[in-house]
Structure formats: C-alpha cells, structure tokens
Coordinates of C-alpha atoms and ligand atoms in Angstrom, one line a residue:
X17 CA 47.7 26.0 -15.5
X18 CA 45.2 24.6 -13.1
X19 CA 42.8 21.9 -14.5
X20 CA 39.3 23.1 -15.4
X21 CA 36.9 22.9 -12.5
X22 CA 34.5 20.0 -12.7
X23 CA 30.9 20.9 -12.9
X24 CA 29.3 20.3 -9.6
X25 CA 26.5 17.9 -10.4
X26 CA 25.2 17.6 -6.8
X27 CA 21.7 19.1 -6.5
X28 CA 21.9 22.4 -4.7
X29 CA 19.4 23.7 -2.1
X30 CA 16.2 24.8 -3.7
X31 CA 16.1 28.4 -4.7
X32 CA 12.6 29.5 -3.6
X33 CA 12.2 33.3 -3.4
X34 CA 9.2 34.3 -1.3
X35 CA 7.2 35.7 -4.2
X36 CA 7.7 32.6 -6.2
X37 CA 6.7 30.4 -3.2
X38 CA 3.5 32.4 -2.8
X39 CA 2.6 32.2 -6.5
X40 CA 3.1 28.4 -6.5
X41 CA 1.0 28.0 -3.3
X42 CA -1.7 30.3 -4.6
X43 CA -1.9 28.6 -8.0
X44 CA -2.1 25.1 -6.6
X45 CA -4.7 26.0 -4.0
X46 CA -6.7 27.8 -6.6
X47 CA -6.7 24.8 -8.9
X48 CA -7.6 22.6 -6.0
X49 CA -10.5 24.7 -4.9
X50 CA -11.9 24.8 -8.4
X51 CA -11.4 21.2 -9.5
X52 CA -10.8 18.9 -6.6
X53 CA -12.5 15.5 -6.7
X54 CA -15.3 14.9 -4.3
X55 CA -13.8 12.0 -2.3
X56 CA -15.5 10.7 0.8
X57 CA -12.5 11.2 3.1
X58 CA -12.5 14.9 2.1
X59 CA -16.0 15.3 3.8
X60 CA -14.9 14.2 7.2
X61 CA -12.8 15.8 10.0
X62 CA -12.4 12.5 11.8
X63 CA -8.6 11.9 12.1
X64 CA -9.0 8.2 12.3
X65 CA -11.0 8.1 9.0
X66 CA -8.4 10.4 7.3
X67 CA -5.6 8.2 8.6
X68 CA -7.4 5.1 7.2
X69 CA -7.8 6.7 3.8
X70 CA -4.1 7.6 3.7
X71 CA -3.0 4.0 4.5
X72 CA -5.4 2.5 2.0
X73 CA -4.3 4.9 -0.7
X74 CA -0.7 3.8 -0.5
X75 CA -0.3 1.5 -3.4
X76 CA -4.0 1.4 -4.2
X77 CA -6.1 3.4 -6.7
X78 CA -8.7 5.9 -5.4
X79 CA -11.6 4.1 -7.1
X80 CA -10.7 0.8 -5.5
X81 CA -10.2 2.3 -2.1
X82 CA -13.6 4.1 -1.8
X83 CA -15.8 1.0 -1.1
X84 CA -13.1 -0.6 1.1
X85 CA -12.8 2.6 3.2
X86 CA -16.6 2.8 3.6
X87 CA -17.0 -0.8 4.6
X88 CA -13.9 -0.8 6.9
X89 CA -15.3 2.2 8.8
X90 CA -18.7 0.6 9.2
X91 CA -17.0 -2.5 10.6
X92 CA -14.5 -0.6 12.8
X93 CA -15.9 2.9 13.3
X94 CA -13.4 4.1 15.9
X95 CA -9.8 3.6 16.9
X96 CA -11.0 1.7 19.9
X97 CA -13.2 -0.6 17.8
X98 CA -10.2 -1.4 15.5
X99 CA -7.8 -1.9 18.5
X100 CA -10.1 -4.4 20.2
X101 CA -10.8 -6.4 17.0
X102 CA -9.0 -9.7 16.5
X103 CA -6.3 -9.4 13.8
X104 CA -7.8 -12.1 11.5
X105 CA -11.1 -10.0 11.4
X106 CA -9.0 -6.9 10.4
X107 CA -7.2 -8.9 7.7
X108 CA -10.5 -10.3 6.4
X109 CA -11.8 -6.8 6.0
X110 CA -8.6 -5.9 4.1
X111 CA -8.9 -8.8 1.7
X112 CA -8.4 -7.7 -1.9
X113 CA -6.4 -4.5 -1.1
X114 CA -3.1 -6.4 -0.9
X115 CA 0.0 -5.3 1.0
X116 CA -1.4 -6.8 4.2
X117 CA 1.4 -5.3 6.3
X118 CA -0.6 -2.1 6.1
X119 CA -3.5 -3.7 7.9
X120 CA -1.3 -5.3 10.5
X121 CA 0.4 -2.0 11.2
X122 CA -2.9 -0.2 11.3
X123 CA -4.1 -2.6 13.9
X124 CA -0.9 -2.4 16.0
X125 CA -1.0 1.4 15.7
X126 CA -4.6 1.6 16.9
X127 CA -3.7 -0.5 19.9
X128 CA -0.8 1.9 20.7
X129 CA -3.1 4.9 20.2
X130 CA -5.4 3.4 22.8
X131 CA -2.6 2.5 25.2
X132 CA -0.5 5.6 24.9
X133 CA -2.8 8.4 23.8
X134 CA -6.2 7.4 25.4
X135 CA -7.7 6.5 22.0
X136 CA -7.0 9.9 20.4
X137 CA -4.6 10.0 17.5
X138 CA -1.7 12.4 18.3
X139 CA -1.8 15.6 16.3
X140 CA 1.8 16.2 15.3
X141 CA 3.9 14.5 12.7
X142 CA 6.7 13.9 15.2
X143 CA 4.4 11.9 17.6
X144 CA 2.7 10.1 14.7
X145 CA 6.1 8.9 13.5
X146 CA 6.4 6.9 16.7
X147 CA 3.5 4.7 15.8
X148 CA 3.8 1.4 13.7
X149 CA 3.3 1.9 10.0
X150 CA 3.8 5.7 10.1
X151 CA 6.5 6.9 7.7
X152 CA 7.3 10.4 6.9
X153 CA 4.6 10.6 4.2
X154 CA 1.7 9.2 6.3
X155 CA 2.7 11.3 9.4
X156 CA 2.8 14.5 7.2
X157 CA -0.5 13.7 5.6
X158 CA -2.4 13.0 8.8
X159 CA -0.8 15.9 10.7
X160 CA -1.5 18.4 8.0
X161 CA -4.9 17.2 6.8
X162 CA -6.5 16.1 10.1
X163 CA -4.8 18.6 12.4
X164 CA -3.6 21.5 10.3
X165 CA 0.1 21.2 11.1
X166 CA 2.5 22.6 8.5
X167 CA 4.0 19.2 8.0
X168 CA 5.4 18.4 4.5
X169 CA 4.7 15.3 2.5
X170 CA 6.1 13.8 -0.7
X171 CA 4.5 10.9 -2.5
X172 CA 4.9 9.8 -6.1
X173 CA 2.4 12.5 -7.4
X174 CA 4.1 15.2 -5.3
X175 CA 7.5 14.1 -6.5
X176 CA 6.5 14.4 -10.1
X177 CA 4.9 17.8 -9.7
X178 CA 7.9 19.3 -7.8
X179 CA 10.4 17.7 -10.2
X180 CA 8.8 19.5 -13.1
X181 CA 8.0 22.8 -11.4
X182 CA 11.5 23.2 -10.0
X183 CA 13.4 21.1 -12.6
X184 CA 14.7 18.7 -10.0
X185 CA 17.2 16.2 -11.6
X186 CA 17.8 12.6 -10.6
X187 CA 15.9 9.4 -10.9
X188 CA 13.3 8.1 -8.3
X189 CA 15.2 6.6 -5.4
X190 CA 18.2 8.9 -5.8
X191 CA 18.9 10.2 -2.3
X192 CA 20.0 13.7 -3.2
X193 CA 16.9 14.0 -5.3
X194 CA 14.6 12.8 -2.4
X195 CA 16.3 15.3 -0.1
X196 CA 15.7 18.1 -2.4
X197 CA 12.0 17.2 -3.0
X198 CA 11.5 17.1 0.8
X199 CA 13.2 20.4 1.2
X200 CA 10.9 21.9 -1.4
X201 CA 7.8 20.4 0.2
X202 CA 9.0 21.7 3.6
X203 CA 9.5 25.2 2.2
X204 CA 6.2 25.3 0.5
X205 CA 3.8 24.0 3.1
X206 CA 3.8 26.8 5.8
X207 CA 1.0 29.2 5.3
X208 CA -2.8 29.1 5.2
X209 CA -4.5 25.7 4.9
X210 CA -1.4 23.4 5.0
X211 CA -3.6 20.3 4.8
X212 CA -5.4 21.6 1.7
X213 CA -2.1 22.7 0.2
X214 CA -0.7 19.2 0.6
X215 CA -3.8 17.7 -1.0
X216 CA -3.6 20.3 -3.7
X217 CA -0.1 19.1 -4.6
X218 CA -1.2 15.5 -4.7
X219 CA -4.4 16.3 -6.6
X220 CA -2.4 18.3 -9.2
X221 CA -0.2 15.3 -9.8
X222 CA -3.1 12.9 -10.0
X223 CA -5.3 14.9 -12.3
X224 CA -3.3 17.6 -14.2
X225 CA 0.4 17.0 -13.9
X226 CA 0.0 13.3 -14.8
X227 CA 2.8 10.9 -15.6
X228 CA 1.8 10.7 -19.3
X229 CA 0.2 13.6 -21.2
X230 CA 0.1 16.2 -18.5
X231 CA -2.5 18.9 -19.1
X232 CA -0.1 21.8 -19.2
X233 CA -2.5 24.0 -21.0
X234 CA -5.0 23.8 -18.2
X235 CA -2.3 24.0 -15.4
X236 CA -2.8 26.7 -12.7
X237 CA 1.0 26.9 -12.1
X238 CA 2.2 26.7 -15.7
X239 CA 3.8 30.2 -15.5
X240 CA 6.0 28.9 -12.6
X241 CA 7.0 25.6 -14.2
X242 CA 10.6 25.4 -15.2
X243 CA 10.1 22.1 -17.1
X244 CA 7.4 23.7 -19.2
X245 CA 9.5 26.8 -19.8
X246 CA 12.4 24.7 -20.9
X247 CA 10.5 22.1 -22.9
X248 CA 11.5 19.3 -20.5
X249 CA 8.1 18.1 -19.3
X250 CA 8.6 14.7 -21.0
X251 CA 12.0 14.2 -19.4
X252 CA 11.1 14.9 -15.8
X253 CA 11.1 12.9 -13.7
X254 CA 13.0 10.1 -15.5
X255 CA 11.2 6.8 -15.6
X256 CA 12.0 4.4 -12.7
X257 CA 13.7 1.2 -13.8
X258 CA 11.5 -1.5 -12.4
X259 CA 13.0 -4.9 -11.5
X260 CA 11.2 -7.8 -13.1
X261 CA 8.8 -9.5 -10.6
X262 CA 10.3 -12.4 -8.8
X263 CA 8.8 -15.8 -9.6
X264 CA 7.5 -17.7 -6.6
X265 CA 6.0 -21.2 -6.7
X266 CA 4.0 -22.7 -3.8
X267 CA 2.9 -26.3 -3.3
X268 CA -0.6 -26.0 -1.9
X269 CA -2.1 -28.9 0.1
X270 CA -5.7 -29.6 -0.7
X271 CA -6.6 -31.9 2.1
X272 CA -10.3 -32.9 2.4
X273 CA -11.7 -34.8 5.4
X274 CA -15.4 -35.3 6.3
X275 CA -16.7 -32.5 4.1
X276 CA -14.0 -30.0 5.3
X277 CA -10.7 -28.7 3.9
X278 CA -7.6 -28.1 6.0
X279 CA -6.8 -24.4 6.4
X280 CA -3.7 -22.9 8.1
X281 CA -2.8 -19.5 9.4
X282 CA 0.6 -18.3 8.3
X283 CA 3.3 -16.9 10.7
X284 CA 2.9 -13.2 11.2
X285 CA 6.0 -12.2 9.3
X286 CA 6.6 -12.5 5.5
X287 CA 4.4 -12.6 2.5
X288 CA 0.7 -13.0 3.5
X289 CA 1.8 -13.0 7.1
X290 CA -1.1 -13.7 9.5
X291 CA -3.5 -14.7 6.7
X292 CA -5.3 -18.0 6.2
X293 CA -4.5 -20.4 3.4
X294 CA -4.7 -23.9 2.1
X295 CA -1.4 -25.0 3.7
X296 CA 1.4 -24.0 1.4
X297 CA 5.2 -24.3 1.2
X298 CA 7.6 -22.6 -1.2
X299 CA 9.1 -25.0 -3.8
X300 CA 11.1 -24.6 -7.0
X301 CA 9.5 -24.6 -10.4
X302 CA 10.7 -28.1 -11.1
X303 CA 10.2 -29.7 -7.7
X304 CA 8.6 -33.1 -8.2
X305 CA 5.3 -33.9 -6.4
X306 CA 6.9 -36.4 -3.9
X307 CA 9.4 -33.7 -2.8
X308 CA 6.6 -31.2 -2.5
X309 CA 4.7 -33.8 -0.3
X310 CA 7.8 -34.2 1.9
X311 CA 8.0 -30.4 2.4
X312 CA 4.3 -30.2 3.2
X313 CA 4.7 -33.1 5.6
X314 CA 7.4 -31.3 7.4
X315 CA 5.4 -28.0 7.6
X316 CA 2.3 -29.9 8.8
X317 CA 4.2 -32.1 11.2
X318 CA 2.6 -35.3 9.9
X319 CA 3.2 -37.4 6.7
X320 CA 1.0 -36.6 3.7
X321 CA 1.1 -38.1 0.3
X322 CA 0.0 -36.6 -3.0
X323 CA -3.0 -38.3 -4.7
X324 CA -3.4 -35.9 -7.6
X325 CA -2.4 -32.6 -9.1
X326 CA -5.4 -30.3 -9.4
X327 CA -3.9 -27.6 -11.5
X328 CA -2.1 -24.3 -11.0
X329 CA -3.5 -20.9 -10.1
X330 CA -1.3 -18.0 -11.3
X331 CA -1.5 -14.5 -9.9
X332 CA 0.6 -11.4 -10.6
X333 CA 1.5 -9.2 -7.6
X334 CA 3.5 -6.0 -8.0
X335 CA 6.8 -7.7 -7.1
X336 CA 6.0 -11.3 -7.5
X337 CA 4.7 -13.7 -10.1
X338 CA 2.9 -16.3 -8.0
X339 CA 2.2 -19.9 -9.0
X340 CA 0.0 -21.9 -6.6
X341 CA 0.3 -25.6 -7.5
X342 CA -2.7 -27.4 -6.0
X343 CA -2.0 -30.9 -4.8
X344 CA -4.7 -33.2 -3.4
X345 CA -3.1 -34.8 -0.4
X346 CA -4.1 -37.3 2.3
X347 CA -2.6 -38.6 5.5
X348 CA -3.4 -41.0 8.2
X349 CA -3.8 -38.4 11.0
X350 CA -5.7 -35.2 10.9
X351 CA -3.6 -32.5 12.5
X352 CA -5.0 -29.6 14.5
X353 CA -1.7 -27.8 15.0
X354 CA 1.5 -27.8 13.0
X355 CA 5.1 -26.4 13.4
X356 CA 5.1 -24.0 10.5
X357 CA 1.7 -22.4 11.1
X358 CA 0.0 -20.4 13.9
X359 CA -3.2 -22.3 13.7
X360 CA -4.9 -25.1 11.7
X361 CA -8.6 -25.5 11.2
X362 CA -10.8 -28.0 9.2
X363 CA -13.3 -25.8 7.5
X364 CA -16.4 -26.0 5.4
X365 CA -16.5 -23.5 2.5
X366 CA -18.8 -21.4 4.6
X367 CA -16.4 -21.4 7.6
X368 CA -13.6 -20.4 5.2
X369 CA -15.4 -17.5 3.7
X370 CA -15.2 -15.5 7.0
X371 CA -11.4 -16.0 7.4
X372 CA -8.8 -13.5 6.3
X373 CA -7.3 -14.9 3.1
X374 CA -5.3 -13.2 0.4
X375 CA -7.0 -12.8 -3.0
X376 CA -4.5 -15.3 -4.5
X377 CA -5.3 -17.9 -1.9
X378 CA -9.0 -17.3 -2.2
X379 CA -8.7 -18.0 -5.9
X380 CA -6.8 -21.2 -5.1
X381 CA -9.5 -22.2 -2.7
X382 CA -12.2 -21.7 -5.3
X383 CA -10.1 -23.6 -7.9
X384 CA -9.8 -26.5 -5.4
X385 CA -13.5 -26.6 -4.9
X386 CA -14.1 -26.4 -8.7
X387 CA -11.8 -29.3 -9.1
X388 CA -14.0 -31.4 -6.9
X389 CA -11.9 -31.3 -3.7
X390 CA -15.0 -31.9 -1.6
X391 CA -16.9 -34.0 -4.1
X392 CA -18.2 -37.2 -2.4
Ligands
SF4_411 FE1 3.0 19.9 -14.6 FE2 2.7 20.9 -17.1 FE3 1.8 22.3 -14.9 FE4 4.4 22.0 -15.3 S1 3.0 23.1 -16.7 S2 3.3 21.7 -13.4 S3 4.5 19.9 -16.3 S4 1.0 20.3 -15.7

C-alpha cells in the first residue's frame, strides 16, 4: 500500500475569479470614496510631492508626517531644489523623522532624476525602481498614484487586508506568503483608477481592517472576506515575532573651548550616517572612562582626557536601545579635522541649531548645555 500523501502546505496561486475580483475592487473603492481621510498629499497631482509623502510615510505615522511634508516642500519645492541642496540641509529638514537613510536616498534620487530624466520623475514602476531608495512598494505607489499605472503595491496595511480577505497563511516575512500577497495585489490593481484602488487598500487597512479590533461590521468587503466567514479574523495575519532592540552605548565627547562645543559629522554609512553630533564612539556598557577617552582620542586624532561624567541620555529607537554617555573632555590642541569624521566644527549653540543632528544627539547636546558644558 502506498503511504498516504502528505498535505501540500505550500501556498497555491490565488484563486481570483473575475466576478470576485470586481466585487472586491468595487467594495474597496466605494469605501474609499465615502470615507477616505483628507490628507494633504491627496490634494496634489505633483509626482514629487506624492513621492515625498510615500517616503515619509514609510515607518512614520500620518499625523507626524503632515507638518514635516509641508515644511519640506516649502524648503525644497521641486526635484531640482532638492537635488541642488547640500545634504546636511536635507538631513536637517528631516530631523525628528528618523531613518535618515530615507533622506539620503531621496536626495540621491533627486540628483539622478535631474541628471537622467531632465528633472521629471519617470512615470513607470520599472524606471522608478532604478532610482536610489525605490523598492517595489515605493515604485508601485508613485507609478500608480502619480501616473495612473496599474502597478501593484504591498505594505503592512495591504498585507493585513489581503491576508484576511483571501485567507493567506504564513507569518510576515515568509517568502511564499509575500509572493502570494504580491500576486494578489497584481491581480487586483488593473482596472479603473489604479492609484485610488491602491490607496483604497491601504486606507482600508489603516482605518477599518485594523490590526486590533477591525471594524468588520462597517466593512465594505465583508461579504468577500474569507477570514470573516470562517471566524479567523483574529488569527490572520499571525503576529510578527519582534527581536528585542539591540543595546548600543556611545561615549560622547563634550569638549568646550572659547564658548563653543566641538561637533563632528559622521561618515555617510551606518547609523546616523552624514549627521552632526557631539563626537561619539561606540563602547561597551562597562567600558571605564579612561578607555572611552582613549577611543575618543583615536577617533579625533588627538589626545583627550576625561574631566567629568555629565550623565547619560537614553533613547529608544525601533531596533536599538541607545545610551549616550556624556563625558566632559579636554585636550591640548583643538582639532579641525579628524580621521573618523567627515568634518569637525567648533560651534556656538546657535550654530549647532542649524546643523542636521539626530533627535537622540540633539537631546544629548541639550543635556550637555544643561549640565553647564559652556558655563564660564
Ligand atoms: Fe478586514 Fe473584517 Fe473587512 Fe475582513 S470583514 S476585510 S477582517 S474589516
């Protein structure tokens, strides 16, 4: 007797009969037309402004993004204006939004748009994907919303909606699951108003098909929802297992001279790349002050010694628990360049306020001033 066949657990291609596809599309678009939020980037047709909103909305809440988006557009109103701005100015305008690689890529992509496309953002997802910072999601969003291309997109909200509507199994990050979600998004988007349809999917996930307590009784596609029909809304999608944030400790040099503090601009790559800071080096939790001084001396290319510990600033990032240990240091020379940094400057607090600094380092800078770093 042959052994029983194993159940095939691999997700199969989505079964999406044309009538069902049309009902899902119509239901989501109808819900969107009736209840969409009035967001400022939905009132513009400017592809650059739409692109900017999509970049800012990655990893940042809508309410936080709105004032940043408005200020950024005032400061850099066109692709050309952004492309010709110095990177530190762009990073300064980004301060508080986090994930600074987004700003660096935005700046690089603007320069490429000017150089390769005459300052006009290309209109297809395939061309957009050739620009820095454009992944499949951003390319699909800009191509569909700004240019009306039937390009699919999947973000966290869309993944949740599709998982429930079509009972897609698997945990976030599972490759077979991701492939199925993209296949579903690709099958659904062709038709009228592809940009609005993609926004309808995202809006549905943000406002109705929420992670907790989805509003199924108000849902415009409830009749089509397999998770609702099978009582599995709470199971889909399964929660993502998050890794604990990594601890990171920095020894931060608070070096005052003639009413100024020494500031340094970090190398482009890595955490806070390209941003200004009180010069800092990574240390272990238990590194003693003399050892921290030795590492700071090496980074600054001149000997420093620690006069006093000024306290610790803690900041929780998504993937890191940061401790910034403030050390008042002095040295016999006053460097103007250093091996580990792109630039050094001796700044008054007013000079420093116009430099691109991370929120964490800004807090450290203020803590240093509060601790009397510049007190006579
Ligand atoms: Fe989401 Fe509930 Fe609507 Fe299904 S019925 S799509 S779970 S809101």
